[in-house]
PDB file of C-alpha atoms in Angstrom:
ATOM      1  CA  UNK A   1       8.289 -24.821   4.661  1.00 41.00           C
ATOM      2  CA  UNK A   2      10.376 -25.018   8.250  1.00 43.00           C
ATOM      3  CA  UNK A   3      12.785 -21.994   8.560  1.00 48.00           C
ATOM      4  CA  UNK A   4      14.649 -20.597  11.739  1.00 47.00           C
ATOM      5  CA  UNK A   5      13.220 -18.402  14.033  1.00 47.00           C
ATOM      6  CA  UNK A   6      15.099 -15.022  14.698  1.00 48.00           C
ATOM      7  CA  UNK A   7      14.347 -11.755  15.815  1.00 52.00           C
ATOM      8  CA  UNK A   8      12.363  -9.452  13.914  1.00 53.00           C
ATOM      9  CA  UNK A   9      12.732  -6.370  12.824  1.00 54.00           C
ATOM     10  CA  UNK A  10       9.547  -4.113  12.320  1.00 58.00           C
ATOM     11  CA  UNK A  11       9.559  -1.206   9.926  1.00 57.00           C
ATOM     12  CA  UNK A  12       7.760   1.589  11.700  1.00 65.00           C
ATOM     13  CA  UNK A  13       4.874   2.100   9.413  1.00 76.00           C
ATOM     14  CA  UNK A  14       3.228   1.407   5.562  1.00 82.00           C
ATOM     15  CA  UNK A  15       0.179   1.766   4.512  1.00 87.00           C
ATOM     16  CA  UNK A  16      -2.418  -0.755   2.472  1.00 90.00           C
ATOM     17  CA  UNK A  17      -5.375  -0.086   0.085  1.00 92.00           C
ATOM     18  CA  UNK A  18      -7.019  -1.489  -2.379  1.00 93.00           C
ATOM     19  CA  UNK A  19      -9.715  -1.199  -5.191  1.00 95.00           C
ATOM     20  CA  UNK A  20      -9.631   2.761  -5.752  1.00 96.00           C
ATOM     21  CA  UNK A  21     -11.414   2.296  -8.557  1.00 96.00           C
ATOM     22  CA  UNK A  22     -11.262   6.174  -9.788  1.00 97.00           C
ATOM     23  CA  UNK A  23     -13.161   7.014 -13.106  1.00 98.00           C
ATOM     24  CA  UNK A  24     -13.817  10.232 -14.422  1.00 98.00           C
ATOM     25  CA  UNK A  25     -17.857   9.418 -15.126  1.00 97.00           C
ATOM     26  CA  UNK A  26     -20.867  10.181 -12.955  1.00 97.00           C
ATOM     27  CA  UNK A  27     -21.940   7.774 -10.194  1.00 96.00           C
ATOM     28  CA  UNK A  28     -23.639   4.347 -10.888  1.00 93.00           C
ATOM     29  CA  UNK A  29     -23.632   1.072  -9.147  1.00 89.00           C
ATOM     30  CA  UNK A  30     -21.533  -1.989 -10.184  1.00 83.00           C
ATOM     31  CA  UNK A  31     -22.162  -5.000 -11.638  1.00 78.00           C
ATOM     32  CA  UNK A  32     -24.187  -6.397  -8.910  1.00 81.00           C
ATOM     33  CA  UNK A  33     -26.219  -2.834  -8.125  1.00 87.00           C
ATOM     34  CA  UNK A  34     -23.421  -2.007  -5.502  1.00 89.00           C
ATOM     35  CA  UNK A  35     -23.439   1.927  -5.920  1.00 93.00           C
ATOM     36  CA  UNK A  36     -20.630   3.535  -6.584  1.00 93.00           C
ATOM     37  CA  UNK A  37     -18.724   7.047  -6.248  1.00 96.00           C
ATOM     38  CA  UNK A  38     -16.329   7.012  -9.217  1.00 97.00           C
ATOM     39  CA  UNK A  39     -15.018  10.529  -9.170  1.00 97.00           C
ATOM     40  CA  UNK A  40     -15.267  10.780  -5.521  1.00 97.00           C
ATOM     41  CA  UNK A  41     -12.937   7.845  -4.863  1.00 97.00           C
ATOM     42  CA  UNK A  42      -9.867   9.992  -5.871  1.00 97.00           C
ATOM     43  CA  UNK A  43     -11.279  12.821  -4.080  1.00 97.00           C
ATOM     44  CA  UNK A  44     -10.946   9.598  -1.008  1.00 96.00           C
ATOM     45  CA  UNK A  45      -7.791   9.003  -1.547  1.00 96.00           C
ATOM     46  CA  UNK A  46      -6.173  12.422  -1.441  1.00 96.00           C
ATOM     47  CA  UNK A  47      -7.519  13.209   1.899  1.00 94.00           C
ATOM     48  CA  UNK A  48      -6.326   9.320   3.066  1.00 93.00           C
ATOM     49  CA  UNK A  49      -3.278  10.544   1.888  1.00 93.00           C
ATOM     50  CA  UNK A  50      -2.622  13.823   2.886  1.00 91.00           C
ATOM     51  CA  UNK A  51      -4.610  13.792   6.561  1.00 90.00           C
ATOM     52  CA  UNK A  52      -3.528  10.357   7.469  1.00 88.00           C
ATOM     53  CA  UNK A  53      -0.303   8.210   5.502  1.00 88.00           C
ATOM     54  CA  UNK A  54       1.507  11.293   4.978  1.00 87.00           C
ATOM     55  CA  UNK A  55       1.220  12.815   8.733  1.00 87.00           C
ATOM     56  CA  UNK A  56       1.975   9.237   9.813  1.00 84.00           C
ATOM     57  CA  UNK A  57       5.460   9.536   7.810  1.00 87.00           C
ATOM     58  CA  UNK A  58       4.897   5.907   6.642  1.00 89.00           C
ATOM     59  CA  UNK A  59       7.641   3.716   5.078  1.00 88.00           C
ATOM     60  CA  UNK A  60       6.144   2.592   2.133  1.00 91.00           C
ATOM     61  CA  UNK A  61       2.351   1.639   0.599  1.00 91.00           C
ATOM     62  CA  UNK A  62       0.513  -1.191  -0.984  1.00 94.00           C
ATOM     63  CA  UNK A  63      -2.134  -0.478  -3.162  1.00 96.00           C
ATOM     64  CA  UNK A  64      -3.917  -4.608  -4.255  1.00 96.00           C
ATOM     65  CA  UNK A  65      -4.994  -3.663  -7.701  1.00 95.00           C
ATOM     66  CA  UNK A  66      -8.310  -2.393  -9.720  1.00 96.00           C
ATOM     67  CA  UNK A  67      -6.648   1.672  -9.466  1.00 97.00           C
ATOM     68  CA  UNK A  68      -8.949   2.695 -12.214  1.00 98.00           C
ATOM     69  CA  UNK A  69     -12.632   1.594 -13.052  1.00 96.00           C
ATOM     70  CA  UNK A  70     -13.351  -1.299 -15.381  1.00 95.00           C
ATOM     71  CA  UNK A  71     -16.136   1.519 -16.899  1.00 95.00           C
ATOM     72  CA  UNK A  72     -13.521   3.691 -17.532  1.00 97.00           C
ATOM     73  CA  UNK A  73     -12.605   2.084 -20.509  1.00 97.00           C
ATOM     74  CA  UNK A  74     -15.904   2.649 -22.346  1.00 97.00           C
ATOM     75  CA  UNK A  75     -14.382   5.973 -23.253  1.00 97.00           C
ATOM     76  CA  UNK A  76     -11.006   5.169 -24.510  1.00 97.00           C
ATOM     77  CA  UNK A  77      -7.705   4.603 -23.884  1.00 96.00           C
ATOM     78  CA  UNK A  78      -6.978   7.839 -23.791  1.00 97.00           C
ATOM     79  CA  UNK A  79      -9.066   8.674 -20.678  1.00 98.00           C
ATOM     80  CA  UNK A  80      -8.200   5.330 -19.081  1.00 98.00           C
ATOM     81  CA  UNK A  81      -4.440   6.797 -19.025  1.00 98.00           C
ATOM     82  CA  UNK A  82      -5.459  10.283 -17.641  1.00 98.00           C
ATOM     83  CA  UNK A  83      -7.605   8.392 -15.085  1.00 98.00           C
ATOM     84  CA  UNK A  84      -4.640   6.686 -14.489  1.00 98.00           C
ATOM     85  CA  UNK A  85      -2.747   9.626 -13.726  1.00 98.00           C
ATOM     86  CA  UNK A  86      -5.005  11.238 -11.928  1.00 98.00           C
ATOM     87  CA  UNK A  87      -4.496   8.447  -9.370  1.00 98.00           C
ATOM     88  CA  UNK A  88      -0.921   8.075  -9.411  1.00 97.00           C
ATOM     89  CA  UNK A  89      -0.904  11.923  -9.168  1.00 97.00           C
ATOM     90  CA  UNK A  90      -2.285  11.556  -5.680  1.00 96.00           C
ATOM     91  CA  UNK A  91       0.206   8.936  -4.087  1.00 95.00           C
ATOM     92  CA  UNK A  92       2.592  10.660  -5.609  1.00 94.00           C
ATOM     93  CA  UNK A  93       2.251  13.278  -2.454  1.00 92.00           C
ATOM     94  CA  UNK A  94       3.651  10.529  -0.128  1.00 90.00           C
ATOM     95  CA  UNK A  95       7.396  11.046  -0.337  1.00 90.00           C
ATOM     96  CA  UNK A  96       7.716   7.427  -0.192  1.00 90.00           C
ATOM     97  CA  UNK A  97       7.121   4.400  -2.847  1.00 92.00           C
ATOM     98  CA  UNK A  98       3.716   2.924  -3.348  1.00 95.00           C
ATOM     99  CA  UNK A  99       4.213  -0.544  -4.602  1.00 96.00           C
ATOM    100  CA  UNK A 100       1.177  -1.751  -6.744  1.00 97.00           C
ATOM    101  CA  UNK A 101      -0.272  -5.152  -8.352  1.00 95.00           C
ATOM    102  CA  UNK A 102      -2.719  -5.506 -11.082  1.00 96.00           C
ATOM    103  CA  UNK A 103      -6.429  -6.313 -10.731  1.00 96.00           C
ATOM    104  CA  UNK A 104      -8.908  -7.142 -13.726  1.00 96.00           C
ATOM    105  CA  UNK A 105     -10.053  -3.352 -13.909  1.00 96.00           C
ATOM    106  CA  UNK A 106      -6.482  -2.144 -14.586  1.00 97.00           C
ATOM    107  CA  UNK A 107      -6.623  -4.706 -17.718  1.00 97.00           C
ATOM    108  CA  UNK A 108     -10.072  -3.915 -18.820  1.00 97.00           C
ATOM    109  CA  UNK A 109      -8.125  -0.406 -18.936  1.00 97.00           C
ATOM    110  CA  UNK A 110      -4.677  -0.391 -20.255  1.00 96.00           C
ATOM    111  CA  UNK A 111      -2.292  -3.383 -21.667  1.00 94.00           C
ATOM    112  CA  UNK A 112      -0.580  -5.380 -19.359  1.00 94.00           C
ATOM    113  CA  UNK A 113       2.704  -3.826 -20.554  1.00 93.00           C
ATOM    114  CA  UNK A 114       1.559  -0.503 -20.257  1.00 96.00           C
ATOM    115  CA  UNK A 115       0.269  -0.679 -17.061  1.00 97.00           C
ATOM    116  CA  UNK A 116       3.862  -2.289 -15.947  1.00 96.00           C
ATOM    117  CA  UNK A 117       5.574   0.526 -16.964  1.00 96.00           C
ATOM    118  CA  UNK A 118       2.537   3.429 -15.442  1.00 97.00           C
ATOM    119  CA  UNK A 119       3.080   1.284 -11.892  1.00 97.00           C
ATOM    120  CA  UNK A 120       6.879   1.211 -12.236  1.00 95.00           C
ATOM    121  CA  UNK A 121       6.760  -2.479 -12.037  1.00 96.00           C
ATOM    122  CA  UNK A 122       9.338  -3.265 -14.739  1.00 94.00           C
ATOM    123  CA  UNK A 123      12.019  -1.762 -12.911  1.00 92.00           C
ATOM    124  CA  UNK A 124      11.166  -4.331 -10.060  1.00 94.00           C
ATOM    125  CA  UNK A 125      11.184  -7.215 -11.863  1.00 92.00           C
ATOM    126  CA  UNK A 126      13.542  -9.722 -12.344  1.00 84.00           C
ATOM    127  CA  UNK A 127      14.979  -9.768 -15.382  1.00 83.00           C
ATOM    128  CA  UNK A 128      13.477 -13.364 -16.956  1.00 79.00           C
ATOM    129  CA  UNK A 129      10.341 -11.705 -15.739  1.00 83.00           C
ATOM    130  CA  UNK A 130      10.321  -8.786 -17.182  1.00 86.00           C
ATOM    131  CA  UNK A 131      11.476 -10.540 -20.564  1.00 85.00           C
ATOM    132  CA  UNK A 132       8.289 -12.612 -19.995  1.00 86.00           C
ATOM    133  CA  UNK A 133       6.576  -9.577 -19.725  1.00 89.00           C
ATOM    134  CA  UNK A 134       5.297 -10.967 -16.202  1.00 88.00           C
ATOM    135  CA  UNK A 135       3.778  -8.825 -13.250  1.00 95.00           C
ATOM    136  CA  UNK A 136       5.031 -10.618 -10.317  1.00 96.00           C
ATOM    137  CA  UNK A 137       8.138  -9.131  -8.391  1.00 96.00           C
ATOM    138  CA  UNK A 138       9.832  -8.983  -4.862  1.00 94.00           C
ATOM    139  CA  UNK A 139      11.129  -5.965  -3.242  1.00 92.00           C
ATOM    140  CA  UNK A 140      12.808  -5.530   0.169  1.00 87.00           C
ATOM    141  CA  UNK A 141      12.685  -1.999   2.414  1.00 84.00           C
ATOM    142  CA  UNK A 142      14.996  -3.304   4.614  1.00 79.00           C
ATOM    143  CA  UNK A 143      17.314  -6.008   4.626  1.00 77.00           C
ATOM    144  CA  UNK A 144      15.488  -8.088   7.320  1.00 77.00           C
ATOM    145  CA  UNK A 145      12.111  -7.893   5.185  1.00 82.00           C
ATOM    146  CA  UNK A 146      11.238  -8.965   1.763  1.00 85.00           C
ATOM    147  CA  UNK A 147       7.893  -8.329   0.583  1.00 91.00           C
ATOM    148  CA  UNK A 148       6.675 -10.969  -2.460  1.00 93.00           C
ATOM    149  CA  UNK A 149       4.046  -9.570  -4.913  1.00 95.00           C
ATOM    150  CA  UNK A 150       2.539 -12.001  -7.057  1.00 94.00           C
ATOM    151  CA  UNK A 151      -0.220 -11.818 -10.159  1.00 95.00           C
ATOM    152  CA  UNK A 152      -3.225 -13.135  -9.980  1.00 95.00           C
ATOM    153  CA  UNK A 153      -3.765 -12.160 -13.636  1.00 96.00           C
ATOM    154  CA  UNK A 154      -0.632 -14.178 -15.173  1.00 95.00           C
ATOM    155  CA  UNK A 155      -2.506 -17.064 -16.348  1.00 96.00           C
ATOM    156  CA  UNK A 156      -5.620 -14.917 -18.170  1.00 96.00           C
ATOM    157  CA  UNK A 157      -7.535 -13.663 -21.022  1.00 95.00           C
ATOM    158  CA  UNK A 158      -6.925 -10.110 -19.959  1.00 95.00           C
ATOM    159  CA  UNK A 159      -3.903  -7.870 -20.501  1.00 92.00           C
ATOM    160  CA  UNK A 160      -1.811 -10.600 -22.669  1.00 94.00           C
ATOM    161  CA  UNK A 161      -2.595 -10.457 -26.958  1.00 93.00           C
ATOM    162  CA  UNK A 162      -5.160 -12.775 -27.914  1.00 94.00           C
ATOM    163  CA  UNK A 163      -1.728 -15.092 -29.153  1.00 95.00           C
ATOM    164  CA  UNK A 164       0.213 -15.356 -25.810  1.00 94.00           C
ATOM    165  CA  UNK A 165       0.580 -18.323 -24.582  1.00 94.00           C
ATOM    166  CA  UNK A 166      -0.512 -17.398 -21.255  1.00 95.00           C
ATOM    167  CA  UNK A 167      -3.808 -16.162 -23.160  1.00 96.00           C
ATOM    168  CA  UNK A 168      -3.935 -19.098 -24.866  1.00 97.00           C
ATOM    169  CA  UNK A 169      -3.600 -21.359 -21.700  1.00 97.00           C
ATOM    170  CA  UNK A 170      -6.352 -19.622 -19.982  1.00 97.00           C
ATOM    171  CA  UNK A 171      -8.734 -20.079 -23.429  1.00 97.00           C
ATOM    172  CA  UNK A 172      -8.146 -23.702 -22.794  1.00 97.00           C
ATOM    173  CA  UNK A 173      -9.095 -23.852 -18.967  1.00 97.00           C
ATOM    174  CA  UNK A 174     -11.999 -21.915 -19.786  1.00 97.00           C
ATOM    175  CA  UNK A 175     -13.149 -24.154 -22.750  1.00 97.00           C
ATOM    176  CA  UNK A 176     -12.122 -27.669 -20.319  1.00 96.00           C
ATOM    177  CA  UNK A 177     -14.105 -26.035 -16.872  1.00 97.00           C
ATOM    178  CA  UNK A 178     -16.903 -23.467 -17.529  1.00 97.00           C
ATOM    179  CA  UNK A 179     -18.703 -25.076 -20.247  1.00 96.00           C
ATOM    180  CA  UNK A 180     -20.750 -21.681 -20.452  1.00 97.00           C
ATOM    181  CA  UNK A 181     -21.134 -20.046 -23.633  1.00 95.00           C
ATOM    182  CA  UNK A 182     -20.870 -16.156 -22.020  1.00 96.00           C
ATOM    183  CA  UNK A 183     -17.358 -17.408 -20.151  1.00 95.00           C
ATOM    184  CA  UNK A 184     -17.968 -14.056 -17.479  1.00 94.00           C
ATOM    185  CA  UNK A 185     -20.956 -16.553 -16.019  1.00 95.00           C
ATOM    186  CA  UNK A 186     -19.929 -18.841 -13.302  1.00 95.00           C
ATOM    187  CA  UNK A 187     -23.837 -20.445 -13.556  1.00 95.00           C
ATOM    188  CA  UNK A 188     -23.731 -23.972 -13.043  1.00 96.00           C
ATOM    189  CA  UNK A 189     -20.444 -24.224 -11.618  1.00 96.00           C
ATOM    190  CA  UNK A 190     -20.039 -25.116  -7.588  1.00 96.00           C
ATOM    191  CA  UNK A 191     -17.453 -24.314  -5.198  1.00 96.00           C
ATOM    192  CA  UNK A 192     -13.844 -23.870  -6.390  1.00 94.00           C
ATOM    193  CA  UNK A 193     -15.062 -24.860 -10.213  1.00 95.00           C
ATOM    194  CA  UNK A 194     -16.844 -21.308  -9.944  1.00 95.00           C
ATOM    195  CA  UNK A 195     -12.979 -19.300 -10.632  1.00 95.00           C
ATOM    196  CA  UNK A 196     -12.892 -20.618 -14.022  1.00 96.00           C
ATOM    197  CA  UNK A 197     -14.801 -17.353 -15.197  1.00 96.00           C
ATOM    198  CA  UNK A 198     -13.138 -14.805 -18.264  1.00 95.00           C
ATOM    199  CA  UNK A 199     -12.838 -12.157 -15.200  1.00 94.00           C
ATOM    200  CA  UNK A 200     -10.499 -14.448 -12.895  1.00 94.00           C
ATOM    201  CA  UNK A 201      -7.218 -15.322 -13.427  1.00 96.00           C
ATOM    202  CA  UNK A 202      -4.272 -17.548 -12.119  1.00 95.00           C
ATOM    203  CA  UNK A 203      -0.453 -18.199 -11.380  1.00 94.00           C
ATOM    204  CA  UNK A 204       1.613 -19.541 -14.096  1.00 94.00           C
ATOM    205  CA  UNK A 205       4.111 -22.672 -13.207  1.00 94.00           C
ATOM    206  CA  UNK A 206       7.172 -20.371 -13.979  1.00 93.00           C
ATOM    207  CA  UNK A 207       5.644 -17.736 -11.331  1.00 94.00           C
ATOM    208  CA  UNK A 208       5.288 -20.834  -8.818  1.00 95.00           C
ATOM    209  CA  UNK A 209       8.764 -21.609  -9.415  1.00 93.00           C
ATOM    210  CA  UNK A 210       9.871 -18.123  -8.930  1.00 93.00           C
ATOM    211  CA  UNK A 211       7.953 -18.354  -5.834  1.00 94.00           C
ATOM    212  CA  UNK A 212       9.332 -21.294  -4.462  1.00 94.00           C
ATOM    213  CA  UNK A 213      13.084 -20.237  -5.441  1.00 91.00           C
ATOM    214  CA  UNK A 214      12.464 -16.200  -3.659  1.00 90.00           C
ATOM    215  CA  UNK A 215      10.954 -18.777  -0.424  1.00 88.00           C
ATOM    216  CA  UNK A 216      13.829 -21.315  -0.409  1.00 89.00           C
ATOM    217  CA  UNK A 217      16.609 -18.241  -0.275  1.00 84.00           C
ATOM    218  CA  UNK A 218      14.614 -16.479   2.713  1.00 78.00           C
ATOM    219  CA  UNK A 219      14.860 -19.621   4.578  1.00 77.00           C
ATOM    220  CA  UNK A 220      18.281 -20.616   3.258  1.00 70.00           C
ATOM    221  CA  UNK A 221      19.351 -17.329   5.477  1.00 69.00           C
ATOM    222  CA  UNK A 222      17.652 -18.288   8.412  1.00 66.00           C
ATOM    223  CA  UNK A 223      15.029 -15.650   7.878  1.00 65.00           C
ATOM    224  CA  UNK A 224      11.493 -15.854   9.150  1.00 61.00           C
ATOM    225  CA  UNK A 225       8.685 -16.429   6.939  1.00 62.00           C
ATOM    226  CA  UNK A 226       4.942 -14.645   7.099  1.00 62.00           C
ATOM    227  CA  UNK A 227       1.671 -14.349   5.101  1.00 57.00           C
TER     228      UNK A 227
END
């Protein structure tokens, strides 16, 4: 989409992570036999925080999704949500927001509208959205910068009941492209057919919309757009 040039305006510092993947279970390896540190990746992030984003008096933080460990959910609800705020415990040190999005561990975890609330992201959306009970929101940290977070999960069989129409639209995609009987396996598929797996996920047409509408008012100011 063309938009004006002007000036910009750099914030001085934020801060970006993703896939902490905390769970309060011994080490093991992942799916694929990539081992993994479960306790130790909180014990990560509180030094990232404290030794390096919180010296570095950032502005803000992104974390991209999967806070807690998909096995994490073996033992409950109950200890997903106190892995959960174990996590949240330890951005909570910055004295600055940390803005989050969902991954498909958080909804092996916790309910999509659960995990809205945990992450603050109902208070960010707008308010169609949050009627919709959608995950996707923009936020600005200065007035020269809007920052668009959208969910790869909208369109999926995780986080939504097993009646949602979003649910129920992702049944059907899987049942049309991944003609698989175990719908996690991509066997057999090739190139951009190999998404259509239970684990993936996609954008909705009302989030593209929303998209298009937060894009067309950037540009309707003569603001400059980046991804």
């Amino acid at each position: 989409m063309p938009c004006q040039r002007q000036q910009h305006v750099w914030l001085r510092f934020l801060f970006c992570c993703s896939d902490v993947q905390y769970a309060d279970i011994p080490d093991g390896t992942s799916f694929h036999g990539t081992p993994r540190f479960y306790r130790n990746a909180l014990v990560a992030l509180q030094r990232a925080v404290s030794s390096g984003w919180v010296p570095a008096q950032v502005d803000f933080g992104i974390h991209f999704g999967d806070i807690v460990d998909g096995y994490q959910a073996r033992d409950g609800q109950e200890r997903s949500e106190q892995a959960l705020s174990d996590v949240l415990q330890a951005f909570s040190r910055l004295p600055q927001p940390t803005y989050h999005m969902l991954g498909n561990h958080c909804l092996y975890n916790l309910p999509r509208a659960r995990l809205n609330h945990r992450l603050r992201i109902t208070s960010l959306l707008d308010p169609a959205a949050a009627a919709d009970g959608a995950s996707y929101y923009a936020f600005s940290p200065h007035p020269a910068w809007l920052f668009v977070v959208l969910d790869a999960y909208d369109v999926s069989l995780l986080g939504w009941p097993v009646d949602h129409p979003r649910h129920l639209q992702a049944e059907a995609l899987l049942a049309q492209h991944n003609p698989n009987q175990e719908k996690n396996s991509p066997e057999g598929l090739v190139g951009a057919a190999r998404r259509f797996v239970k684990f993936g996920g996609g954008a909705s047409d009302v989030q593209l919309n929303w998209l298009e509408q937060q894009l067309q008012v950037r540009c309707g100011r003569g603001w400059p757009l980046q991804s």
